[in-house]
Amino acid sequence: QVQLVESGGDLVQAGESLRLSCRASGVIISMNAPGWYRQAPGNQRELVARISSGGSTDYADSVKGRFTISRNNARNTVYLQMNSLKPEDTAVYYCNAGIRSGPPNYRYNDYWGQGTQVTVSS
């Protein structure tokens, strides 16, 4: 059974850094355009960053220059390096990816992780 598991969320002070990890478990054939989203209380879930199979990246304007998304295909893992954190970055961060699982079904589904809390104090 395929799952996305995030880790790395924490309580930090403004200006500090965190690195989030998202690992896909199960029998994975391919992971398509994994990305990070976040949702703060009272707000809609928003895209933070996404990375394609070829390595091209896309970022929300609010995080450009501060956050970096990367992936390790051999480990089916996606990372989000967050530098110069601000209180407005406080949110639950979710990992998302389209994944084709292995035998016996070879299904393609969209998966979400359970979320990891990032809190930035001023």
XYZ file of N, CA and C in Angstrom:
366
model
N 0.846 -1.188 0.000
C 0.000 0.000 0.000
C 0.880 1.236 0.000
N 0.591 2.146 -0.915
C 1.402 3.352 -1.049
C 0.971 4.400 -0.030
N 1.947 5.026 0.580
C 1.691 6.120 1.507
C 2.758 7.183 1.328
N 2.387 8.426 1.626
C 3.345 9.526 1.712
C 3.466 9.907 3.181
N 4.690 9.936 3.673
C 4.921 10.227 5.081
C 5.846 11.432 5.193
N 5.333 12.512 5.791
C 6.136 13.718 5.984
C 6.805 13.694 7.347
N 7.895 14.420 7.448
C 8.564 14.617 8.724
C 9.361 15.918 8.655
N 9.759 16.393 9.825
C 10.625 17.559 9.877
C 9.991 18.818 10.409
N 8.680 18.822 10.585
C 8.043 20.007 11.126
C 8.449 20.256 12.568
N 8.451 21.532 12.937
C 8.909 21.876 14.290
C 8.494 23.308 14.610
N 8.775 23.695 15.849
C 8.603 25.079 16.290
C 9.972 25.750 16.239
N 10.076 26.835 15.461
C 11.341 27.543 15.329
C 11.094 29.045 15.453
N 12.188 29.787 15.587
C 12.077 31.238 15.633
C 12.250 31.813 14.223
N 11.733 32.996 14.051
C 11.882 33.680 12.764
C 13.353 33.788 12.394
N 13.639 33.533 11.114
C 15.003 33.584 10.621
C 15.709 32.241 10.605
N 15.153 31.277 11.310
C 15.773 29.958 11.354
C 15.362 29.119 10.134
N 15.910 27.895 10.090
C 15.673 27.010 8.947
C 15.096 25.679 9.395
N 14.409 25.028 8.485
C 13.912 23.673 8.677
C 14.014 22.937 7.346
N 14.127 21.612 7.415
C 14.052 20.796 6.210
C 12.964 19.754 6.403
N 11.981 19.786 5.542
C 10.915 18.801 5.555
C 11.267 17.671 4.591
N 10.842 16.471 4.963
C 11.028 15.303 4.112
C 9.687 14.636 3.857
N 9.555 14.064 2.684
C 8.347 13.314 2.319
C 8.793 12.049 1.612
N 8.526 10.928 2.230
C 8.955 9.653 1.663
C 7.737 8.849 1.232
N 7.798 8.334 0.021
C 6.742 7.454 -0.475
C 7.114 6.025 -0.136
N 6.223 5.358 0.581
C 6.471 3.966 0.948
C 5.576 3.060 0.118
N 5.984 1.805 0.029
C 5.252 0.843 -0.791
C 6.052 0.530 -2.040
N 5.439 -0.194 -2.944
C 6.106 -0.552 -4.191
C 5.793 0.543 -5.211
N 6.808 1.346 -5.527
C 6.631 2.531 -6.356
C 7.280 2.321 -7.717
N 6.514 2.558 -8.770
C 7.075 2.539 -10.117
C 7.583 3.935 -10.477
N 6.751 4.923 -10.232
C 7.145 6.289 -10.550
C 6.379 7.257 -9.667
N 6.993 8.421 -9.434
C 6.379 9.482 -8.642
C 6.394 10.740 -9.498
N 5.216 11.260 -9.824
C 5.083 12.334 -10.779
C 4.874 13.666 -10.090
N 5.738 14.636 -10.435
C 5.592 16.025 -9.994
C 5.223 16.165 -8.528
N 6.027 15.633 -7.635
C 5.717 15.800 -6.212
C 5.825 17.262 -5.804
N 5.042 17.607 -4.813
C 5.054 18.992 -4.369
C 4.683 19.128 -2.914
N 4.886 20.340 -2.438
C 4.521 20.695 -1.070
C 3.433 21.759 -1.099
N 2.430 21.557 -0.267
C 1.374 22.520 -0.064
C 1.354 22.886 1.422
N 0.675 23.968 1.742
C 0.513 24.315 3.145
C -0.867 24.915 3.372
N -1.314 24.766 4.606
C -2.617 25.312 4.978
C -2.526 25.889 6.374
N -2.769 27.177 6.465
C -2.805 27.864 7.758
C -4.256 27.932 8.220
N -4.497 28.071 9.516
C -5.865 28.132 10.023
C -6.664 29.231 9.340
N -7.850 28.861 8.860
C -8.718 29.824 8.207
C -8.387 30.095 6.757
N -7.330 29.474 6.260
C -6.917 29.702 4.870
C -7.100 28.444 4.038
N -7.138 28.642 2.727
C -7.174 27.501 1.831
C -5.781 26.899 1.691
N -5.763 25.644 1.308
C -4.479 24.990 1.042
C -3.862 25.624 -0.203
N -2.579 25.924 -0.126
C -1.906 26.581 -1.237
C -0.636 25.840 -1.615
N -0.295 25.933 -2.902
C 0.938 25.336 -3.387
C 2.129 26.138 -2.892
N 3.113 25.431 -2.366
C 4.358 26.059 -1.936
C 5.437 25.857 -2.984
N 5.619 24.594 -3.399
C 6.661 24.282 -4.379
C 6.353 22.938 -5.020
N 6.823 22.788 -6.266
C 6.623 21.534 -6.978
C 7.861 21.284 -7.831
N 8.177 20.010 -8.033
C 9.336 19.654 -8.832
C 8.944 18.575 -9.829
N 9.343 18.748 -11.070
C 8.975 17.802 -12.118
C 9.938 16.623 -12.144
N 9.600 15.656 -12.965
C 10.474 14.493 -13.129
C 11.834 14.906 -13.681
N 11.841 15.957 -14.497
C 13.089 16.441 -15.072
C 13.868 17.378 -14.183
N 13.260 17.728 -13.026
C 13.968 18.573 -12.077
C 13.609 20.035 -12.115
N 12.737 20.438 -13.033
C 12.322 21.837 -13.040
C 11.412 22.108 -11.848
N 11.485 23.322 -11.343
C 10.781 23.657 -10.109
C 9.859 24.848 -10.283
N 8.891 24.926 -9.405
C 7.937 26.023 -9.402
C 7.671 26.381 -7.948
N 7.679 27.690 -7.647
C 7.511 28.136 -6.268
C 6.434 29.201 -6.158
N 5.783 29.230 -5.015
C 4.907 30.348 -4.706
C 5.762 31.603 -4.560
N 5.219 32.737 -4.977
C 5.983 33.984 -4.894
C 6.462 34.269 -3.476
N 5.665 33.885 -2.501
C 5.969 34.207 -1.105
C 7.181 33.459 -0.565
N 7.602 32.394 -1.253
C 8.728 31.600 -0.742
C 9.936 31.617 -1.670
N 9.810 32.249 -2.833
C 10.930 32.284 -3.781
C 12.157 32.909 -3.139
N 13.288 32.245 -3.321
C 14.534 32.740 -2.757
C 14.792 32.261 -1.342
N 13.781 31.685 -0.707
C 13.949 31.197 0.670
C 13.804 29.687 0.774
N 12.917 29.116 -0.041
C 12.657 27.678 0.015
C 13.237 26.999 -1.220
N 13.679 25.760 -1.033
C 14.193 24.967 -2.144
C 13.619 23.563 -2.065
N 13.028 23.125 -3.168
C 12.503 21.767 -3.245
C 13.505 20.907 -4.008
N 13.660 19.661 -3.562
C 14.555 18.731 -4.236
C 13.988 17.323 -4.091
N 14.549 16.391 -4.855
C 14.043 15.026 -4.784
C 15.190 14.039 -4.927
N 14.997 12.889 -4.307
C 15.918 11.765 -4.438
C 15.089 10.623 -4.996
N 15.203 10.390 -6.291
C 14.354 9.383 -6.931
C 14.647 7.984 -6.418
N 15.888 7.714 -6.117
C 16.249 6.371 -5.637
C 15.586 6.068 -4.295
N 15.348 7.112 -3.527
C 14.725 6.925 -2.208
C 13.256 7.306 -2.202
N 12.717 7.680 -3.383
C 11.301 8.101 -3.455
C 10.995 9.155 -2.394
N 11.882 10.113 -2.285
C 11.775 11.125 -1.239
C 11.887 12.526 -1.836
N 11.088 13.416 -1.304
C 11.101 14.821 -1.707
C 11.402 15.660 -0.464
N 12.192 16.689 -0.660
C 12.596 17.541 0.458
C 12.149 18.982 0.213
N 11.971 19.691 1.297
C 11.719 21.129 1.213
C 12.639 21.807 2.223
N 13.660 22.459 1.721
C 14.558 23.231 2.578
C 13.976 24.622 2.734
N 13.722 25.013 3.967
C 13.085 26.290 4.252
C 14.055 27.150 5.062
N 14.490 28.230 4.477
C 15.408 29.157 5.137
C 14.710 30.479 5.408
N 15.301 31.248 6.298
C 14.762 32.577 6.630
C 13.270 32.518 6.893
N 12.884 31.604 7.751
C 11.460 31.406 8.020
C 10.837 32.634 8.655
N 9.573 32.858 8.308
C 8.810 33.991 8.816
C 7.578 33.480 9.548
N 7.027 34.268 10.461
C 5.801 33.833 11.148
C 4.679 33.482 10.173
N 4.611 34.151 9.038
C 3.553 33.852 8.072
C 3.765 32.527 7.350
N 4.880 31.865 7.569
C 5.088 30.521 7.035
C 4.450 29.459 7.930
N 3.938 29.864 9.071
C 3.302 28.922 9.991
C 2.102 28.269 9.335
N 2.101 26.948 9.299
C 1.029 26.192 8.642
C 1.293 24.702 8.819
N 0.298 23.912 8.441
C 0.528 22.482 8.255
C 0.979 22.285 6.817
N 2.091 21.607 6.641
C 2.664 21.370 5.326
C 2.353 19.951 4.881
N 1.836 19.847 3.661
C 1.429 18.570 3.108
C 2.244 18.243 1.861
N 2.563 16.979 1.722
C 3.219 16.481 0.527
C 2.155 15.882 -0.398
N 2.346 16.063 -1.699
C 1.406 15.548 -2.696
C 2.173 15.000 -3.883
N 1.705 13.902 -4.432
C 2.344 13.357 -5.633
C 1.404 12.397 -6.340
N 1.557 12.323 -7.644
C 0.906 11.288 -8.420
C 1.849 10.096 -8.471
N 1.369 8.948 -8.071
C 2.240 7.775 -7.947
C 1.643 6.593 -8.680
N 2.514 5.956 -9.468
C 2.126 4.675 -10.054
C 2.744 3.578 -9.201
N 1.878 2.760 -8.632
C 2.356 1.698 -7.770
C 2.750 0.482 -8.597
N 3.442 -0.419 -7.930
C 3.924 -1.608 -8.610
C 2.911 -2.733 -8.619
N 3.399 -3.952 -8.906
C 2.479 -5.098 -9.001
C 1.761 -5.345 -7.685
N 0.542 -5.892 -7.763
C -0.080 -6.428 -8.977
C -0.953 -5.440 -9.733
N -1.244 -4.280 -9.182
C -2.259 -3.425 -9.790
C -1.723 -2.392 -10.771
N -0.514 -1.886 -10.571
C 0.072 -0.841 -11.415
C -0.868 0.355 -11.553
N -1.490 0.729 -10.467
C -2.437 1.837 -10.497
C -1.724 3.172 -10.380
N -2.374 4.218 -10.952
C -1.885 5.586 -10.815
C -2.907 6.360 -9.995
N -2.468 6.887 -8.881
C -3.361 7.655 -8.015
C -2.666 8.904 -7.503
N -3.476 9.836 -7.053
C -2.966 11.059 -6.422
C -2.947 10.844 -4.912
N -1.802 11.105 -4.296
C -1.659 10.838 -2.869
C -1.303 12.106 -2.111
N -1.793 12.157 -0.867
C -1.461 13.222 0.074
C -0.897 12.607 1.345
N 0.070 13.289 1.941
C 0.560 12.893 3.247
C -0.364 13.398 4.342
N -0.028 13.051 5.563
C -0.882 13.403 6.697
C -0.618 14.825 7.198
N 0.475 15.426 6.754
C 0.808 16.793 7.144
C 1.800 16.842 8.292
N 2.597 17.896 8.298
C 3.537 18.133 9.390
C 3.459 19.616 9.759
N 3.398 19.890 11.050
C 3.184 21.260 11.523
C 4.493 22.038 11.559
N 4.468 23.202 10.948
C 5.582 24.150 11.038
C 5.064 25.401 11.730
N 5.703 25.764 12.824
C 5.322 26.965 13.562
C 6.533 27.867 13.693
N 6.376 29.109 13.266
C 7.475 30.074 13.314
C 7.072 31.199 14.262
N 7.822 31.349 15.323
C 7.529 32.402 16.301
C 8.322 33.657 15.962
N 7.749 34.792 16.326
C 8.403 36.073 16.019
C 9.337 36.506 17.134
